[in-house]
Short mmCIF file of N, CA and C in Angstrom, two decimals:
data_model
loop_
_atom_site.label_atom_id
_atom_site.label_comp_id
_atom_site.label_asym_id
_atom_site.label_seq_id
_atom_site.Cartn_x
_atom_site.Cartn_y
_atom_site.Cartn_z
N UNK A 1 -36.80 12.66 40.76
CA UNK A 1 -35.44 13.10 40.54
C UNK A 1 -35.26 13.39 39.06
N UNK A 2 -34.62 14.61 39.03
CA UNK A 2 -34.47 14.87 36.93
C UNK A 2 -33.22 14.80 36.86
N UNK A 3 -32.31 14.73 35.67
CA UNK A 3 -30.97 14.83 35.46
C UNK A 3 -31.15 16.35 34.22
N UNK A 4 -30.22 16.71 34.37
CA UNK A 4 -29.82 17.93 33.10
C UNK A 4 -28.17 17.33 32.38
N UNK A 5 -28.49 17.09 31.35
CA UNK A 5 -27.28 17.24 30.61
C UNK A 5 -27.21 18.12 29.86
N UNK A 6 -25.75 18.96 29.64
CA UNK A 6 -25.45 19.96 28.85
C UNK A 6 -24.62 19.84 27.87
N UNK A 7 -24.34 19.39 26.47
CA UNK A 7 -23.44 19.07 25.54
C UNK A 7 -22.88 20.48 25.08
N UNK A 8 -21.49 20.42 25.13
CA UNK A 8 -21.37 21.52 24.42
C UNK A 8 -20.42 21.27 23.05
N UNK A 9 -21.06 21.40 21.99
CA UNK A 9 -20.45 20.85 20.57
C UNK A 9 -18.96 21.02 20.75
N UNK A 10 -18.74 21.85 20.66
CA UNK A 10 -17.06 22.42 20.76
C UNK A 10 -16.40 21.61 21.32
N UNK A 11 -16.38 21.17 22.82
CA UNK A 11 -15.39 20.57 23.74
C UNK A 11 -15.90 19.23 23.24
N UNK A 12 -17.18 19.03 23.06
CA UNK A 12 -17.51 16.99 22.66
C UNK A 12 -16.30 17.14 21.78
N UNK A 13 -16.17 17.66 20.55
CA UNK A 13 -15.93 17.34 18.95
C UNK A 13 -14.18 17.67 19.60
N UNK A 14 -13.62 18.32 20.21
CA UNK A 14 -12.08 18.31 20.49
C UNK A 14 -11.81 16.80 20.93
N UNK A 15 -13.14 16.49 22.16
CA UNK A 15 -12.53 15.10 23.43
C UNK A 15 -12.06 14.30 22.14
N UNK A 16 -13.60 14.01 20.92
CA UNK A 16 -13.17 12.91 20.04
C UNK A 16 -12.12 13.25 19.27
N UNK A 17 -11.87 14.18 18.78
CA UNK A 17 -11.00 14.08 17.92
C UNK A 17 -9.57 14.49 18.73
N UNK A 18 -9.14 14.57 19.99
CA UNK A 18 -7.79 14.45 20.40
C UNK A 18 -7.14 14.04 20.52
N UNK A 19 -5.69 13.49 20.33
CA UNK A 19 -4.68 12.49 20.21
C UNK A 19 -4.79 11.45 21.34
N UNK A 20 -4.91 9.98 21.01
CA UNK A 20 -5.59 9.04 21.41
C UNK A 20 -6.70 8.81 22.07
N UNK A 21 -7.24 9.91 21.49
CA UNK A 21 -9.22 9.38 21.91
C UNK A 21 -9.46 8.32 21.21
N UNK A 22 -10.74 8.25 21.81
CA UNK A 22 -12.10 6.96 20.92
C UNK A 22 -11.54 6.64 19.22
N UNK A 23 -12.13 7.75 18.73
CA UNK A 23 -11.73 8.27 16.73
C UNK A 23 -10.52 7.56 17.01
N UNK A 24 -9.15 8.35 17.19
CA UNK A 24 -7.77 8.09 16.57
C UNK A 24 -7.97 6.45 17.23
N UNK A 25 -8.02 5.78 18.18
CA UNK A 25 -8.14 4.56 18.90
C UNK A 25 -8.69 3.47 17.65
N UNK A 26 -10.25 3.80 17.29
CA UNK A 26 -10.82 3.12 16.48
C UNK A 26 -9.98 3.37 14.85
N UNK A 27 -9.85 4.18 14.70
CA UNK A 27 -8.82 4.58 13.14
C UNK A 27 -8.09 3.53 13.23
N UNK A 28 -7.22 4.22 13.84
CA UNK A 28 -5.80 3.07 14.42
C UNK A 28 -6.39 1.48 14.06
N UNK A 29 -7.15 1.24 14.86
CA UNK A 29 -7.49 -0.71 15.24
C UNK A 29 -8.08 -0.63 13.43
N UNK A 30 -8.71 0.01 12.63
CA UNK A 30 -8.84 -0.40 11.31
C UNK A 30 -8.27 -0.21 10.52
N UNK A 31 -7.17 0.66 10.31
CA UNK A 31 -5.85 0.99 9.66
C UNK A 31 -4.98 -0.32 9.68
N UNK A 32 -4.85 -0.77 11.40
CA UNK A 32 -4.14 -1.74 11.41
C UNK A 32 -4.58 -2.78 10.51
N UNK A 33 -5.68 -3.34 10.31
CA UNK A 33 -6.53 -4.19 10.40
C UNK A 33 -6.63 -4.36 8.65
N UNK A 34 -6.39 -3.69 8.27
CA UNK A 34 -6.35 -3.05 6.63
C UNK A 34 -4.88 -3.72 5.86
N UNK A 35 -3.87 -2.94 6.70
CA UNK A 35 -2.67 -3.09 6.95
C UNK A 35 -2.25 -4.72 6.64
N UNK A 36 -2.71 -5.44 7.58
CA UNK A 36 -2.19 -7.11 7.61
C UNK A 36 -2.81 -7.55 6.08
N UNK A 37 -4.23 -6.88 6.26
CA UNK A 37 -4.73 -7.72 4.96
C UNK A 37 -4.02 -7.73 3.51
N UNK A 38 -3.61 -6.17 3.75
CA UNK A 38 -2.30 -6.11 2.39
C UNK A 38 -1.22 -6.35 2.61
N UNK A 39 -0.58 -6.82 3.79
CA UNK A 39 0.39 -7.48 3.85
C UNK A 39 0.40 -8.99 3.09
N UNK A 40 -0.74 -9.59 3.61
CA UNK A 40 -1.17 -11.16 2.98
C UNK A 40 -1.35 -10.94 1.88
N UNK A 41 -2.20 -9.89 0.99
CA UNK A 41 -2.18 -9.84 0.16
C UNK A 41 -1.48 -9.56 -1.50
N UNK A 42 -0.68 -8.83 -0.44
CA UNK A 42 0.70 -8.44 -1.20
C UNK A 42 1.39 -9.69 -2.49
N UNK A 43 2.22 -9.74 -3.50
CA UNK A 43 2.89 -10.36 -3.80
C UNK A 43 4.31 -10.63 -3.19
N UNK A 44 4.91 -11.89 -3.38
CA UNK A 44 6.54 -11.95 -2.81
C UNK A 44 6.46 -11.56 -1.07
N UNK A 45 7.81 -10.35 -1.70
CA UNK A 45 8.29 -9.80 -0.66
C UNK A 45 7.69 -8.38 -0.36
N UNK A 46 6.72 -8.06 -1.36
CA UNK A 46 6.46 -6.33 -1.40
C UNK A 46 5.40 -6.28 0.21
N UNK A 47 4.46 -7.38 0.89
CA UNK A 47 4.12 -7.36 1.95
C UNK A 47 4.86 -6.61 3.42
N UNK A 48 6.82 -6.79 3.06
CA UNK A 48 7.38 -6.27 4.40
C UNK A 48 7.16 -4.71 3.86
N UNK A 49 7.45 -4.37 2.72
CA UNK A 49 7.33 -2.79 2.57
C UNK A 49 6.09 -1.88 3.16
N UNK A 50 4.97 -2.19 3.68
CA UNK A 50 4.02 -2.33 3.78
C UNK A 50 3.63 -1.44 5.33
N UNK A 51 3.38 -0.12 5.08
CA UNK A 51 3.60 0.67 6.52
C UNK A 51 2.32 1.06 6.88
N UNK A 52 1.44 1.77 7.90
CA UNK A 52 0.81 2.82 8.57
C UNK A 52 1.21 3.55 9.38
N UNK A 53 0.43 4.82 9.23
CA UNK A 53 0.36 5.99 10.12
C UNK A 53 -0.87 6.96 10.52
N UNK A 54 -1.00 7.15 11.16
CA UNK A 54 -2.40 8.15 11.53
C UNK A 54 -1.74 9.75 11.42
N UNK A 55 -2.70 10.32 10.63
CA UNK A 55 -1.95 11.98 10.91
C UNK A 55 -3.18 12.75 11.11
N UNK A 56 -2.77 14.04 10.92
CA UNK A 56 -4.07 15.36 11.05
C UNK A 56 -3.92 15.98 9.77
N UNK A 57 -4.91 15.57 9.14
CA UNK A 57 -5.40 16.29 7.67
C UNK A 57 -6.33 17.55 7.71
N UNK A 58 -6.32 18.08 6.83
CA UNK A 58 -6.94 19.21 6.81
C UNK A 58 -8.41 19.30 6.99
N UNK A 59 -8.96 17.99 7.23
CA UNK A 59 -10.64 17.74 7.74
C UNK A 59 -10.25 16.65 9.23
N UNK A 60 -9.29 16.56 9.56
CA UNK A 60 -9.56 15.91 11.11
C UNK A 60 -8.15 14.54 10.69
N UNK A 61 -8.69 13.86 11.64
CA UNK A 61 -7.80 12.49 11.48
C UNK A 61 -7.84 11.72 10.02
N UNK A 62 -6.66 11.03 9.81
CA UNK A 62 -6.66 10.67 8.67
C UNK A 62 -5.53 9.43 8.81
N UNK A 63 -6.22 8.23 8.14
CA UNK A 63 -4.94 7.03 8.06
C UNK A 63 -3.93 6.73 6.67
N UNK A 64 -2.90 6.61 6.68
CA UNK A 64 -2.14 6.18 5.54
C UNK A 64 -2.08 5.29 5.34
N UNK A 65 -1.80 4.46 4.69
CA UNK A 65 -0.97 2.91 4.35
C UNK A 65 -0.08 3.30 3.12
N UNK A 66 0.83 2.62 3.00
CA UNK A 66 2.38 2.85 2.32
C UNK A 66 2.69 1.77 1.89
N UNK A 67 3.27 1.93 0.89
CA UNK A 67 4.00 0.70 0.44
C UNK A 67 5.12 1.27 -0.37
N UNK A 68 6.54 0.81 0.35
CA UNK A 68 7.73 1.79 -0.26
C UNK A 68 8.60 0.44 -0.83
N UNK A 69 7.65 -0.44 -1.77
CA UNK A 69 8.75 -1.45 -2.68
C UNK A 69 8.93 -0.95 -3.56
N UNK A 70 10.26 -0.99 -4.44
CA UNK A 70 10.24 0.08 -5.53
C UNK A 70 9.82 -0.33 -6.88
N UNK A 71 8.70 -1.79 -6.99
CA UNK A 71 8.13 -2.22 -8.07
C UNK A 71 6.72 -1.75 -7.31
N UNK A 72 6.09 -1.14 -6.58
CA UNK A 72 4.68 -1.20 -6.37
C UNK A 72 4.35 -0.36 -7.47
N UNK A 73 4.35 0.13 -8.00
CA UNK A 73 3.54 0.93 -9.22
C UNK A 73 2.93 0.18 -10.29
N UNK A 74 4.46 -0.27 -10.94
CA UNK A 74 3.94 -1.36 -11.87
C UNK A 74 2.90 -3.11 -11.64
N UNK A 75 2.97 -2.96 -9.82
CA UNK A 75 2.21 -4.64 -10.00
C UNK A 75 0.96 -3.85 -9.48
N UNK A 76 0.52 -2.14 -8.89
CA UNK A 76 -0.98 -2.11 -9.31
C UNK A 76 -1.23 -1.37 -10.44
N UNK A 77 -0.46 -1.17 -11.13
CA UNK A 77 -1.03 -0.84 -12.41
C UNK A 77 -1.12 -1.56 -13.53
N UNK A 78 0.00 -2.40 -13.36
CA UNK A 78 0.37 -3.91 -14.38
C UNK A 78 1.24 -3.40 -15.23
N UNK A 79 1.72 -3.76 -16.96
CA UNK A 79 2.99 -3.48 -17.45
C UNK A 79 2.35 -3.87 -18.23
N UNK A 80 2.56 -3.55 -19.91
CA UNK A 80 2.19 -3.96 -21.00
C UNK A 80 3.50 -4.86 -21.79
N UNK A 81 3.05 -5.22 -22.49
CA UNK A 81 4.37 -6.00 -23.15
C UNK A 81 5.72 -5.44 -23.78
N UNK A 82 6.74 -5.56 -23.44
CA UNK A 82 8.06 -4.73 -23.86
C UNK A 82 9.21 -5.61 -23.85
N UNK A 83 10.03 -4.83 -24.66
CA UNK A 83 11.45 -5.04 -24.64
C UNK A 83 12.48 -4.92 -23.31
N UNK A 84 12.98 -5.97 -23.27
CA UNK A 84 13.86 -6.16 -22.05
C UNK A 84 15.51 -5.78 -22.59
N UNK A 85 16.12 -5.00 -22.46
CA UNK A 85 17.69 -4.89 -23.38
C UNK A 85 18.68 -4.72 -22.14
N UNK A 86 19.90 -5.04 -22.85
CA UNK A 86 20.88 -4.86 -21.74
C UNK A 86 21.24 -3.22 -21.54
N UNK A 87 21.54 -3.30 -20.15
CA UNK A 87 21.89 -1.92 -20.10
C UNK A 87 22.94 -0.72 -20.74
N UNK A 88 23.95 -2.23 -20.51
CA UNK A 88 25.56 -1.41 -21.76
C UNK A 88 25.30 -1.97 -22.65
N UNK A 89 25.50 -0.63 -23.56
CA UNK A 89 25.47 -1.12 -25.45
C UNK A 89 25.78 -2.10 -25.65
N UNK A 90 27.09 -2.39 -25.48
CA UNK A 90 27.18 -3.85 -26.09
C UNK A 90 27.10 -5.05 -25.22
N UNK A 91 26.40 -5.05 -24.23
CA UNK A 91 26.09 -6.17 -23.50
C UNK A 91 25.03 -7.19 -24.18
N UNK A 92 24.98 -8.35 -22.78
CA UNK A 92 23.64 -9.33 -22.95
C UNK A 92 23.34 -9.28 -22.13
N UNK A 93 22.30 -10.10 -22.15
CA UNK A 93 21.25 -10.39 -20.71
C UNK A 93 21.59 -11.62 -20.64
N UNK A 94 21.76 -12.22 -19.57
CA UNK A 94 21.96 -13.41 -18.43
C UNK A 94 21.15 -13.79 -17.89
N UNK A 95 21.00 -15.33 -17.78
CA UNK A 95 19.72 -15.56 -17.33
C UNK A 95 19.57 -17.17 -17.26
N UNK A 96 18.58 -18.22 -16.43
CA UNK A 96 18.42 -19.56 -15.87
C UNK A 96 17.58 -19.89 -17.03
N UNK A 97 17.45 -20.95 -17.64
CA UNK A 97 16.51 -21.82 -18.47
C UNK A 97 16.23 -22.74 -18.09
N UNK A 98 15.38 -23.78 -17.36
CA UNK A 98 15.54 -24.96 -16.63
C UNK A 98 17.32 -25.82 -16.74
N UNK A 99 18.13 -24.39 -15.57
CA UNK A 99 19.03 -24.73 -15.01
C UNK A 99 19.85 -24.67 -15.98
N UNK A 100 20.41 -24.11 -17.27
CA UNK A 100 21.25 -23.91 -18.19
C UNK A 100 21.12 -22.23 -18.48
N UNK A 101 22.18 -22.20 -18.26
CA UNK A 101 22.84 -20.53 -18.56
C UNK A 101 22.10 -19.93 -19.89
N UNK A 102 21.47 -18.62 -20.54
CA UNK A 102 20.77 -18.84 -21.44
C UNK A 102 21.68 -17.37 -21.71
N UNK A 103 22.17 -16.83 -22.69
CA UNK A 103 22.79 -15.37 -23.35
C UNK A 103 21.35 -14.66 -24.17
N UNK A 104 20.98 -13.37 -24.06
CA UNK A 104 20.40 -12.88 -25.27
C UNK A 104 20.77 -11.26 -25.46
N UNK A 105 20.27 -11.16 -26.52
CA UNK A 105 20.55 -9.50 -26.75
C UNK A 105 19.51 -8.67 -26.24
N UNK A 106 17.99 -9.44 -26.56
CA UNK A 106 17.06 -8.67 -25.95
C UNK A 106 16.09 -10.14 -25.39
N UNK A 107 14.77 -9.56 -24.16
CA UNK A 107 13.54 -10.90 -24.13
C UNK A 107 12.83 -10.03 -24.82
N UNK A 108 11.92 -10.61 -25.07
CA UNK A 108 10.33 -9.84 -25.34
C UNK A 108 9.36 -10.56 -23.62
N UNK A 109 9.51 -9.37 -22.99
CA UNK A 109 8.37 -9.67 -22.03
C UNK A 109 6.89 -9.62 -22.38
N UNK A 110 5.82 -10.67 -21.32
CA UNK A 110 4.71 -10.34 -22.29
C UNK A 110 3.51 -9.61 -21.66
N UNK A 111 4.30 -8.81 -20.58
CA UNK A 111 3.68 -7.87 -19.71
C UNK A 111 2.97 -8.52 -18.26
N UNK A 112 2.51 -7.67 -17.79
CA UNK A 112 1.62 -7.89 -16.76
C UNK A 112 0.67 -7.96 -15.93
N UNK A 113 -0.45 -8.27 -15.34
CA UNK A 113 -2.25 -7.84 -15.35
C UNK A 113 -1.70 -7.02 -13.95
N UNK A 114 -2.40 -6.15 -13.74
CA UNK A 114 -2.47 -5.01 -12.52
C UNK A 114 -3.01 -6.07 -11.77
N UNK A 115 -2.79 -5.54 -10.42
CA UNK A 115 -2.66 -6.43 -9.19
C UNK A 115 -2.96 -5.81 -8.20
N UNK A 116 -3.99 -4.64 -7.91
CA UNK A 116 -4.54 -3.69 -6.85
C UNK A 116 -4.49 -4.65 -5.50
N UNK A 117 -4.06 -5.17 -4.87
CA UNK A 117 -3.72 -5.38 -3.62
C UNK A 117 -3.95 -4.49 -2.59
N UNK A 118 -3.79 -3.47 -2.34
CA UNK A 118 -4.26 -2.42 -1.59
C UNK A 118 -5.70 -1.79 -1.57
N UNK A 119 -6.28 -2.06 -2.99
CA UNK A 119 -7.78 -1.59 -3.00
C UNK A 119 -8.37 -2.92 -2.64
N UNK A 120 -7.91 -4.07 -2.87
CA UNK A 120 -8.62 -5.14 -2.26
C UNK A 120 -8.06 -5.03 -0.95
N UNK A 121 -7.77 -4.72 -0.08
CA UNK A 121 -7.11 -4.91 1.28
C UNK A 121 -8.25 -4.01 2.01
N UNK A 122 -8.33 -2.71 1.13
CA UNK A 122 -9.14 -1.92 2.17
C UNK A 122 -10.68 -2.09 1.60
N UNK A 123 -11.05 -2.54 0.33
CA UNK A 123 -12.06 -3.24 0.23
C UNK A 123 -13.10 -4.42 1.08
N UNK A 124 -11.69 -5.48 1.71
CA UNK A 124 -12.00 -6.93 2.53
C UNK A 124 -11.89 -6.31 4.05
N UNK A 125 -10.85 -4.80 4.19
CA UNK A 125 -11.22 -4.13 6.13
C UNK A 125 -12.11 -4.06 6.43
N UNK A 126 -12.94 -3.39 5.47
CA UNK A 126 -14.03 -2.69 6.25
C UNK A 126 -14.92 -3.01 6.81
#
């Protein structure tokens, strides 16, 4: 008894790559999977900001991850040391000192180390 199989590139390469095949299926389960790890990894609260999506890019399937906190820039890039001032001219800044009200005109912050959370997230998926 013989068998014949006939592949035909074209229709294989559509089955995989069609909306919830095998590909988008497996994407998906490591996107997700990516996803939690920068959630945990995250600082605070910036973990709930923390989205995916699968789309169609201009070479086939493609996964996102998002993060829409509106400090993510500065904790993966970090902050160098600066002046903190009040916003109205003639204001102060307000603020806790172990539990005593503290007034100033300006802080001197002393910056911040970058905090790639997301490149370690999809670093520890894979």
């Amino acid at each position: 008894m013989s068998v014949e199989l006939h592949l035909e590139p074209g229709r294989l390469a559509r089955m995989l790559r069609m909306r919830n095949g095998i590909v988008e299926r497996r994407l998906a389960a490591r996107t997700r999977r990516v996803a939690a790890i920068a959630r945990a990894e995250a600082p605070g609260s910036m973990g709930r900001h923390i989205d995916w999506h699968i789309r169609e890019g201009p070479r086939g399937l493609e996964a996102v991850i998002t993060c829409s906190h509106p400090a993510v820039h500065w904790v993966l890039r970090g902050t160098r040391p600066h002046l903190i001032k009040p916003r109205r001219p003639k204001g102060v800044l307000r603020f806790e000192v172990d539990g005593q009200v503290v007034y100033a005109k300006y802080a001197r912050h002393p910056g911040t180390r970058a905090n790639d959370f997301l490149g370690r997230a999809l670093r520890l998926g894979r």
